[in-house]
mmCIF file of C-alpha atoms in Angstrom:
data_model
loop_
_atom_site.group_PDB
_atom_site.id
_atom_site.type_symbol
_atom_site.label_atom_id
_atom_site.label_comp_id
_atom_site.label_asym_id
_atom_site.label_seq_id
_atom_site.Cartn_x
_atom_site.Cartn_y
_atom_site.Cartn_z
ATOM 1 C CA MET A 516 -3.312 72.848 -33.065
ATOM 2 C CA THR A 517 0.046 72.699 -31.390
ATOM 3 C CA PRO A 518 2.770 70.442 -32.898
ATOM 4 C CA GLY A 519 2.075 67.870 -30.178
ATOM 5 C CA GLU A 520 -1.659 67.915 -30.881
ATOM 6 C CA ARG A 521 -0.957 67.448 -34.580
ATOM 7 C CA ALA A 522 1.177 64.377 -33.814
ATOM 8 C CA GLU A 523 -1.408 62.820 -31.443
ATOM 9 C CA ALA A 524 -4.197 63.484 -33.896
ATOM 10 C CA LEU A 525 -2.184 61.550 -36.536
ATOM 11 C CA VAL A 526 -1.751 58.648 -34.094
ATOM 12 C CA SER A 527 -5.478 58.641 -33.378
ATOM 13 C CA GLU A 528 -6.408 58.746 -37.069
ATOM 14 C CA LEU A 529 -4.295 55.620 -37.595
ATOM 15 C CA GLY A 530 -6.112 53.823 -34.776
ATOM 16 C CA ILE A 531 -2.901 53.189 -32.815
ATOM 17 C CA SER A 532 -3.520 52.168 -29.191
ATOM 18 C CA THR A 533 -0.407 50.398 -27.951
ATOM 19 C CA PRO A 534 3.324 51.235 -27.931
ATOM 20 C CA GLY A 535 4.080 48.261 -30.175
ATOM 21 C CA GLU A 536 1.874 49.763 -32.916
ATOM 22 C CA LEU A 537 3.969 52.932 -33.093
ATOM 23 C CA ASP A 538 5.894 51.876 -36.212
ATOM 24 C CA VAL A 539 7.445 55.162 -37.124
ATOM 25 C CA GLU A 540 8.559 54.110 -40.611
ATOM 26 C CA ALA A 541 5.026 52.895 -41.424
ATOM 27 C CA ILE A 542 3.534 56.146 -40.089
ATOM 28 C CA ALA A 543 5.965 58.092 -42.260
ATOM 29 C CA PHE A 544 5.075 55.995 -45.337
ATOM 30 C CA ASP A 545 1.388 56.658 -44.744
ATOM 31 C CA SER A 546 2.224 60.401 -44.698
ATOM 32 C CA GLY A 547 4.020 60.143 -48.032
ATOM 33 C CA VAL A 548 7.520 60.070 -46.591
ATOM 34 C CA GLU A 549 9.986 57.372 -47.602
ATOM 35 C CA VAL A 550 12.654 56.653 -44.914
ATOM 36 C CA VAL A 551 16.115 55.847 -46.122
ATOM 37 C CA TYR A 552 19.038 54.921 -43.828
ATOM 38 C CA GLU A 553 22.338 56.102 -45.308
ATOM 39 C CA GLU A 554 25.728 57.276 -43.973
ATOM 40 C CA MET A 555 25.859 61.082 -43.903
ATOM 41 C CA THR A 556 28.458 63.703 -42.968
ATOM 42 C CA GLY A 557 27.716 67.077 -41.450
ATOM 43 C CA CYS A 558 24.176 66.248 -40.309
ATOM 44 C CA GLU A 559 22.223 63.419 -38.743
ATOM 45 C CA ALA A 560 19.059 63.619 -40.817
ATOM 46 C CA SER A 561 17.631 65.401 -43.832
ATOM 47 C CA LEU A 562 14.289 65.879 -45.471
ATOM 48 C CA ALA A 563 13.642 66.687 -49.122
ATOM 49 C CA GLY A 564 10.125 66.768 -50.552
ATOM 50 C CA PHE A 565 8.149 67.712 -53.698
ATOM 51 C CA GLU A 566 4.388 68.147 -53.753
ATOM 52 C CA ASP A 567 2.940 65.309 -51.615
ATOM 53 C CA ARG A 568 5.991 63.053 -51.430
ATOM 54 C CA ALA A 569 9.271 63.288 -49.550
ATOM 55 C CA ILE A 570 12.377 61.357 -48.600
ATOM 56 C CA ALA A 571 13.802 61.436 -45.061
ATOM 57 C CA THR A 572 17.413 60.356 -44.953
ATOM 58 C CA ILE A 573 18.632 59.139 -41.564
ATOM 59 C CA ASN A 574 22.241 58.606 -40.531
ATOM 60 C CA PRO A 575 22.418 55.129 -38.982
ATOM 61 C CA SER A 576 23.489 55.322 -35.333
ATOM 62 C CA GLY A 577 23.105 51.769 -34.136
ATOM 63 C CA VAL A 578 20.837 53.130 -31.405
ATOM 64 C CA ARG A 579 17.258 52.379 -32.398
ATOM 65 C CA GLY A 580 15.672 54.964 -30.070
ATOM 66 C CA ARG A 581 17.752 57.742 -31.579
ATOM 67 C CA GLU A 582 17.012 56.631 -35.109
ATOM 68 C CA ARG A 583 13.277 56.543 -34.391
ATOM 69 C CA PHE A 584 13.421 60.017 -32.941
ATOM 70 C CA SER A 585 15.195 61.267 -36.070
ATOM 71 C CA VAL A 586 12.509 59.793 -38.327
ATOM 72 C CA ALA A 587 9.712 61.306 -36.147
ATOM 73 C CA HIS A 588 11.574 64.662 -36.114
ATOM 74 C CA GLU A 589 11.782 64.774 -39.937
ATOM 75 C CA LEU A 590 8.101 63.677 -40.131
ATOM 76 C CA GLY A 591 7.369 66.631 -37.884
ATOM 77 C CA HIS A 592 9.028 68.949 -40.402
ATOM 78 C CA TRP A 593 6.943 67.357 -43.176
ATOM 79 C CA HIS A 594 3.652 67.893 -41.381
ATOM 80 C CA LEU A 595 4.478 71.299 -39.915
ATOM 81 C CA HIS A 596 6.858 72.986 -42.350
ATOM 82 C CA ARG A 597 6.075 71.500 -45.733
ATOM 83 C CA GLY A 598 7.743 73.308 -48.656
ATOM 84 C CA ARG A 599 11.107 73.548 -46.999
ATOM 85 C CA SER A 600 14.137 71.264 -46.992
ATOM 86 C CA PHE A 601 15.934 70.474 -43.774
ATOM 87 C CA GLN A 602 19.332 69.221 -42.733
ATOM 88 C CA CYS A 603 19.203 68.467 -39.014
ATOM 89 C CA ARG A 604 22.456 68.327 -37.078
ATOM 90 C CA VAL A 605 21.195 66.193 -34.240
ATOM 91 C CA ASP A 606 18.621 63.514 -33.554
ATOM 92 C CA ASP A 607 18.489 63.644 -29.766
ATOM 93 C CA PRO A 608 16.114 66.107 -28.060
ATOM 94 C CA SER A 609 18.707 67.086 -25.470
ATOM 95 C CA ALA A 610 21.033 68.524 -28.094
ATOM 96 C CA ASN A 611 18.347 70.857 -29.382
ATOM 97 C CA LEU A 612 17.422 72.300 -25.953
ATOM 98 C CA ALA A 613 19.766 75.231 -26.425
ATOM 99 C CA SER A 614 18.561 75.882 -29.987
ATOM 100 C CA ASN A 615 16.556 79.055 -30.778
ATOM 101 C CA LYS A 616 15.306 77.644 -33.994
ATOM 102 C CA ALA A 617 11.543 77.537 -33.696
ATOM 103 C CA PHE A 618 11.197 74.918 -36.451
ATOM 104 C CA GLU A 619 13.553 72.499 -34.681
ATOM 105 C CA LYS A 620 11.744 72.847 -31.350
ATOM 106 C CA GLU A 621 8.387 72.295 -33.078
ATOM 107 C CA ALA A 622 9.746 69.162 -34.815
ATOM 108 C CA ASP A 623 11.110 67.929 -31.502
ATOM 109 C CA ALA A 624 7.703 68.415 -29.860
ATOM 110 C CA PHE A 625 5.969 66.641 -32.738
ATOM 111 C CA ALA A 626 8.392 63.726 -32.414
ATOM 112 C CA ALA A 627 7.976 63.356 -28.625
ATOM 113 C CA HIS A 628 4.172 63.296 -28.942
ATOM 114 C CA LEU A 629 4.229 60.949 -31.909
ATOM 115 C CA LEU A 630 6.522 58.370 -30.216
ATOM 116 C CA MET A 631 4.987 58.789 -26.742
ATOM 117 C CA PRO A 632 1.429 60.042 -27.221
ATOM 118 C CA ARG A 633 -0.450 61.067 -24.085
ATOM 119 C CA PRO A 634 -3.339 58.550 -24.386
ATOM 120 C CA ILE A 635 -0.828 55.671 -24.404
ATOM 121 C CA PHE A 636 2.083 57.122 -22.395
ATOM 122 C CA ASN A 637 0.313 58.800 -19.494
ATOM 123 C CA PRO A 638 -1.556 55.780 -18.150
ATOM 124 C CA LEU A 639 1.655 53.759 -18.052
ATOM 125 C CA VAL A 640 3.440 56.553 -16.175
ATOM 126 C CA ALA A 641 0.556 56.815 -13.720
ATOM 127 C CA GLN A 642 1.170 53.188 -12.701
ATOM 128 C CA LEU A 643 4.713 53.974 -11.597
ATOM 129 C CA GLY A 644 4.147 56.721 -8.999
ATOM 130 C CA GLN A 645 7.385 58.776 -9.133
ATOM 131 C CA PRO A 646 9.354 56.756 -11.705
ATOM 132 C CA THR A 647 13.053 55.996 -11.106
ATOM 133 C CA PHE A 648 15.497 55.850 -13.993
ATOM 134 C CA GLN A 649 15.261 52.046 -13.835
ATOM 135 C CA GLN A 650 11.513 52.246 -14.398
ATOM 136 C CA LEU A 651 11.931 54.869 -17.098
ATOM 137 C CA THR A 652 14.459 52.579 -18.823
ATOM 138 C CA LYS A 653 11.845 49.833 -18.938
ATOM 139 C CA LEU A 654 9.271 52.307 -20.218
ATOM 140 C CA ALA A 655 11.722 53.446 -22.884
ATOM 141 C CA GLY A 656 12.023 49.812 -23.948
ATOM 142 C CA GLU A 657 8.297 49.558 -24.424
ATOM 143 C CA PHE A 658 8.172 52.636 -26.611
ATOM 144 C CA ASP A 659 11.532 51.967 -28.255
ATOM 145 C CA THR A 660 12.750 55.422 -27.315
ATOM 146 C CA SER A 661 15.941 56.686 -25.728
ATOM 147 C CA ILE A 662 16.117 57.254 -21.926
ATOM 148 C CA MET A 663 16.767 60.888 -22.672
ATOM 149 C CA ALA A 664 13.643 61.349 -24.774
ATOM 150 C CA THR A 665 11.556 59.331 -22.285
ATOM 151 C CA SER A 666 12.761 61.435 -19.337
ATOM 152 C CA LEU A 667 12.007 64.668 -21.166
ATOM 153 C CA ARG A 668 8.602 63.328 -22.049
ATOM 154 C CA LEU A 669 7.966 62.656 -18.376
ATOM 155 C CA ALA A 670 8.485 66.361 -17.668
ATOM 156 C CA GLY A 671 6.433 67.290 -20.757
ATOM 157 C CA ILE A 672 3.260 65.476 -19.767
ATOM 158 C CA ASN A 673 3.150 67.591 -16.586
ATOM 159 C CA THR A 674 1.534 64.955 -14.300
ATOM 160 C CA LEU A 675 4.312 64.998 -11.701
ATOM 161 C CA PRO A 676 6.292 67.826 -9.997
ATOM 162 C CA VAL A 677 9.589 66.841 -11.692
ATOM 163 C CA ILE A 678 12.581 68.615 -13.081
ATOM 164 C CA VAL A 679 14.744 66.824 -15.601
ATOM 165 C CA ALA A 680 18.215 68.347 -15.740
ATOM 166 C CA CYS A 681 21.665 67.761 -17.166
ATOM 167 C CA TYR A 682 24.824 68.608 -15.184
ATOM 168 C CA ASP A 683 28.535 68.096 -15.687
ATOM 169 C CA LYS A 684 31.338 68.801 -13.231
ATOM 170 C CA GLY A 685 31.217 72.442 -14.240
ATOM 171 C CA GLY A 686 27.535 72.850 -13.477
ATOM 172 C CA ARG A 687 24.132 72.947 -15.123
ATOM 173 C CA ARG A 688 23.939 72.352 -18.834
ATOM 174 C CA TRP A 689 20.154 72.614 -19.066
ATOM 175 C CA ALA A 690 16.987 71.930 -17.044
ATOM 176 C CA ILE A 691 13.399 71.208 -18.062
ATOM 177 C CA PRO A 692 10.751 71.493 -15.314
ATOM 178 C CA ALA A 693 7.194 70.193 -15.587
ATOM 179 C CA ALA A 694 4.910 73.139 -16.404
ATOM 180 C CA ASP A 695 3.314 73.206 -12.940
ATOM 181 C CA VAL A 696 6.565 73.373 -11.018
ATOM 182 C CA PRO A 697 6.540 76.919 -9.559
ATOM 183 C CA ARG A 698 9.167 79.066 -11.188
ATOM 184 C CA ARG A 699 9.974 80.600 -7.813
ATOM 185 C CA TRP A 700 12.257 77.552 -7.357
ATOM 186 C CA ILE A 701 15.566 78.437 -8.970
ATOM 187 C CA LEU A 702 18.134 75.690 -9.533
ATOM 188 C CA ASN A 703 21.753 76.098 -8.515
ATOM 189 C CA ASP A 704 24.107 76.773 -11.340
ATOM 190 C CA LYS A 705 26.814 74.598 -9.713
ATOM 191 C CA LEU A 706 26.476 71.197 -8.136
ATOM 192 C CA ASP A 707 26.294 71.197 -4.397
ATOM 193 C CA GLU A 708 28.750 68.815 -2.700
ATOM 194 C CA ASP A 709 25.931 67.299 -0.750
ATOM 195 C CA SER A 710 24.027 66.236 -3.865
ATOM 196 C CA PHE A 711 24.107 62.635 -5.073
ATOM 197 C CA THR A 712 24.940 63.912 -8.554
ATOM 198 C CA TYR A 713 28.092 65.576 -7.254
ATOM 199 C CA ASP A 714 29.181 62.316 -5.734
ATOM 200 C CA PHE A 715 28.431 60.493 -8.969
ATOM 201 C CA LEU A 716 30.322 62.851 -11.268
ATOM 202 C CA ASN A 717 33.240 63.457 -8.981
ATOM 203 C CA HIS A 718 33.609 60.176 -7.149
ATOM 204 C CA GLY A 719 31.857 57.608 -9.393
ATOM 205 C CA LYS A 720 29.337 56.761 -6.604
ATOM 206 C CA GLU A 721 26.324 55.126 -8.305
ATOM 207 C CA CYS A 722 22.931 56.544 -7.585
ATOM 208 C CA ARG A 723 20.886 53.340 -7.387
ATOM 209 C CA GLY A 724 17.449 54.877 -6.782
ATOM 210 C CA LEU A 725 15.573 57.980 -5.740
ATOM 211 C CA GLY A 726 17.034 59.364 -2.471
ATOM 212 C CA LYS A 727 15.750 62.069 -0.159
ATOM 213 C CA GLN A 728 17.788 65.214 -0.287
ATOM 214 C CA SER A 729 17.518 68.636 1.361
ATOM 215 C CA ALA A 730 16.128 71.040 -1.231
ATOM 216 C CA ASP A 731 18.935 73.533 -0.565
ATOM 217 C CA ALA A 732 21.317 71.085 -2.260
ATOM 218 C CA TRP A 733 19.511 71.999 -5.497
ATOM 219 C CA PHE A 734 17.824 75.382 -5.158
ATOM 220 C CA GLN A 735 19.166 78.940 -4.589
ATOM 221 C CA ASN A 736 16.136 79.981 -2.518
ATOM 222 C CA ASP A 737 16.814 80.990 1.089
ATOM 223 C CA ASP A 738 13.951 78.849 2.385
ATOM 224 C CA ALA A 739 15.000 75.716 0.446
ATOM 225 C CA GLU A 740 16.495 74.135 3.595
ATOM 226 C CA LYS A 741 12.985 73.785 4.974
ATOM 227 C CA TYR A 742 12.009 71.320 2.260
ATOM 228 C CA GLU A 743 13.045 67.958 0.772
ATOM 229 C CA VAL A 744 13.321 66.674 -2.741
ATOM 230 C CA ARG A 745 13.955 63.235 -4.231
ATOM 231 C CA GLU A 746 16.972 62.921 -6.498
ATOM 232 C CA GLN A 747 18.471 60.354 -8.841
ATOM 233 C CA CYS A 748 21.028 60.562 -11.611
ATOM 234 C CA ILE A 749 22.527 58.370 -14.278
ATOM 235 C CA ALA A 750 25.399 58.745 -16.688
ATOM 236 C CA SER A 751 24.601 60.554 -19.905
ATOM 237 C CA THR A 752 26.716 61.698 -22.819
ATOM 238 C CA ALA A 753 30.189 63.272 -22.781
ATOM 239 C CA GLY A 754 30.770 63.170 -19.061
ATOM 240 C CA THR A 755 27.372 64.538 -18.024
ATOM 241 C CA ALA A 756 24.703 63.214 -15.703
ATOM 242 C CA LEU A 757 20.966 63.096 -16.417
ATOM 243 C CA VAL A 758 19.116 64.059 -13.207
ATOM 244 C CA LEU A 759 15.597 63.589 -11.895
ATOM 245 C CA ILE A 760 14.504 66.000 -9.104
ATOM 246 C CA TYR A 761 11.000 65.411 -7.657
ATOM 247 C CA LEU A 762 9.582 68.274 -5.568
ATOM 248 C CA GLN A 763 7.524 67.314 -2.532
ATOM 249 C CA SER A 764 3.914 68.516 -2.442
ATOM 250 C CA ASP A 765 4.588 71.252 0.158
ATOM 251 C CA MET A 766 6.968 72.972 -2.238
ATOM 252 C CA LEU A 767 4.149 73.577 -4.744
ATOM 253 C CA TYR A 768 2.038 75.869 -2.583
ATOM 254 C CA VAL A 769 4.494 78.207 -0.793
ATOM 255 C CA ARG A 770 4.701 81.945 -0.631
ATOM 256 C CA PRO A 771 6.712 83.792 -3.227
ATOM 257 C CA ASP A 772 10.482 84.070 -2.657
ATOM 258 C CA TRP A 773 11.008 87.752 -3.480
ATOM 259 C CA ASP A 774 14.785 87.526 -3.005
ATOM 260 C CA ALA A 775 15.429 84.797 -5.580
ATOM 261 C CA GLY A 776 15.386 85.764 -9.228
ATOM 262 C CA ARG A 777 12.505 87.758 -10.653
ATOM 263 C CA LYS A 778 9.268 88.298 -8.694
ATOM 264 C CA TYR A 779 6.745 85.471 -9.015
ATOM 265 C CA ASP A 780 3.509 84.733 -7.259
ATOM 266 C CA ALA A 781 3.010 81.491 -5.330
ATOM 267 C CA ARG A 782 1.993 79.583 -8.486
ATOM 268 C CA GLY A 783 5.028 80.792 -10.465
ATOM 269 C CA SER A 784 3.464 83.555 -12.565
ATOM 270 C CA TYR A 785 5.714 86.561 -13.116
ATOM 271 C CA VAL A 786 4.431 89.818 -11.567
ATOM 272 C CA SER A 787 5.374 92.715 -13.894
ATOM 273 C CA LYS A 788 6.032 96.289 -12.714
ATOM 274 C CA ARG A 789 2.483 97.184 -13.673
ATOM 275 C CA GLY A 790 1.095 94.301 -11.626
ATOM 276 C CA ALA A 791 0.027 92.203 -14.622
ATOM 277 C CA TYR A 792 0.585 88.461 -14.579
ATOM 278 C CA SER A 793 2.090 86.310 -17.254
ATOM 279 C CA LYS A 794 2.693 82.592 -17.321
#
């Protein structure tokens, strides 16, 4: 099973069926992990275990969503990587996106699925159409998660053609597309002056809701000007903006753009020199 499947199996075994029942400390206790909140320096969370018992120490942040993600992350290490001790530098999924450490990514995936399992999360998302940040904030309140974790989970469940990205004035920090977004669409490294996110970061103009935007404000592809996306951004950490970009349906079934990046077919699978396909 994948880390996410392991987490959701655990939720199912416990008979949890509503967001309010996702008591992460109680889930940890049932797994043999005692959660302790204690001031720490040099890391945000740690896990130490022996045989079938462990202690997860969490640095109090005052932000409940971040603390819960830290607990779920350490619980992921316990279920996936037992026999090792961990000192985790961060407790927010966005800060691990650039990490190449497989264990950290697996623990992040476990945490996301544990706190927002598909059988509970997906039906609530489906009621929202294409959720705005305002709607995602309410959803985050129901699951007691951060807006960052909730937005990334939206991309992760792959039910909408969405890209969740982070930009600062200098350009793109990272981007996470839903799995079915064709990889032929290549995001700009720098913010386009026509984008709402540029106006927000450079002029403080609030982005109150999803707005229509020419796709060439976001993508490098030569044919992007033929299409539209929906864009919204909100303030994130350290002078960055968290961005939602929804592709319209006609962008999902277009011919390959052989001039942009590597060669992909219309569904986004890479075409190798030998003609083999990989996803």
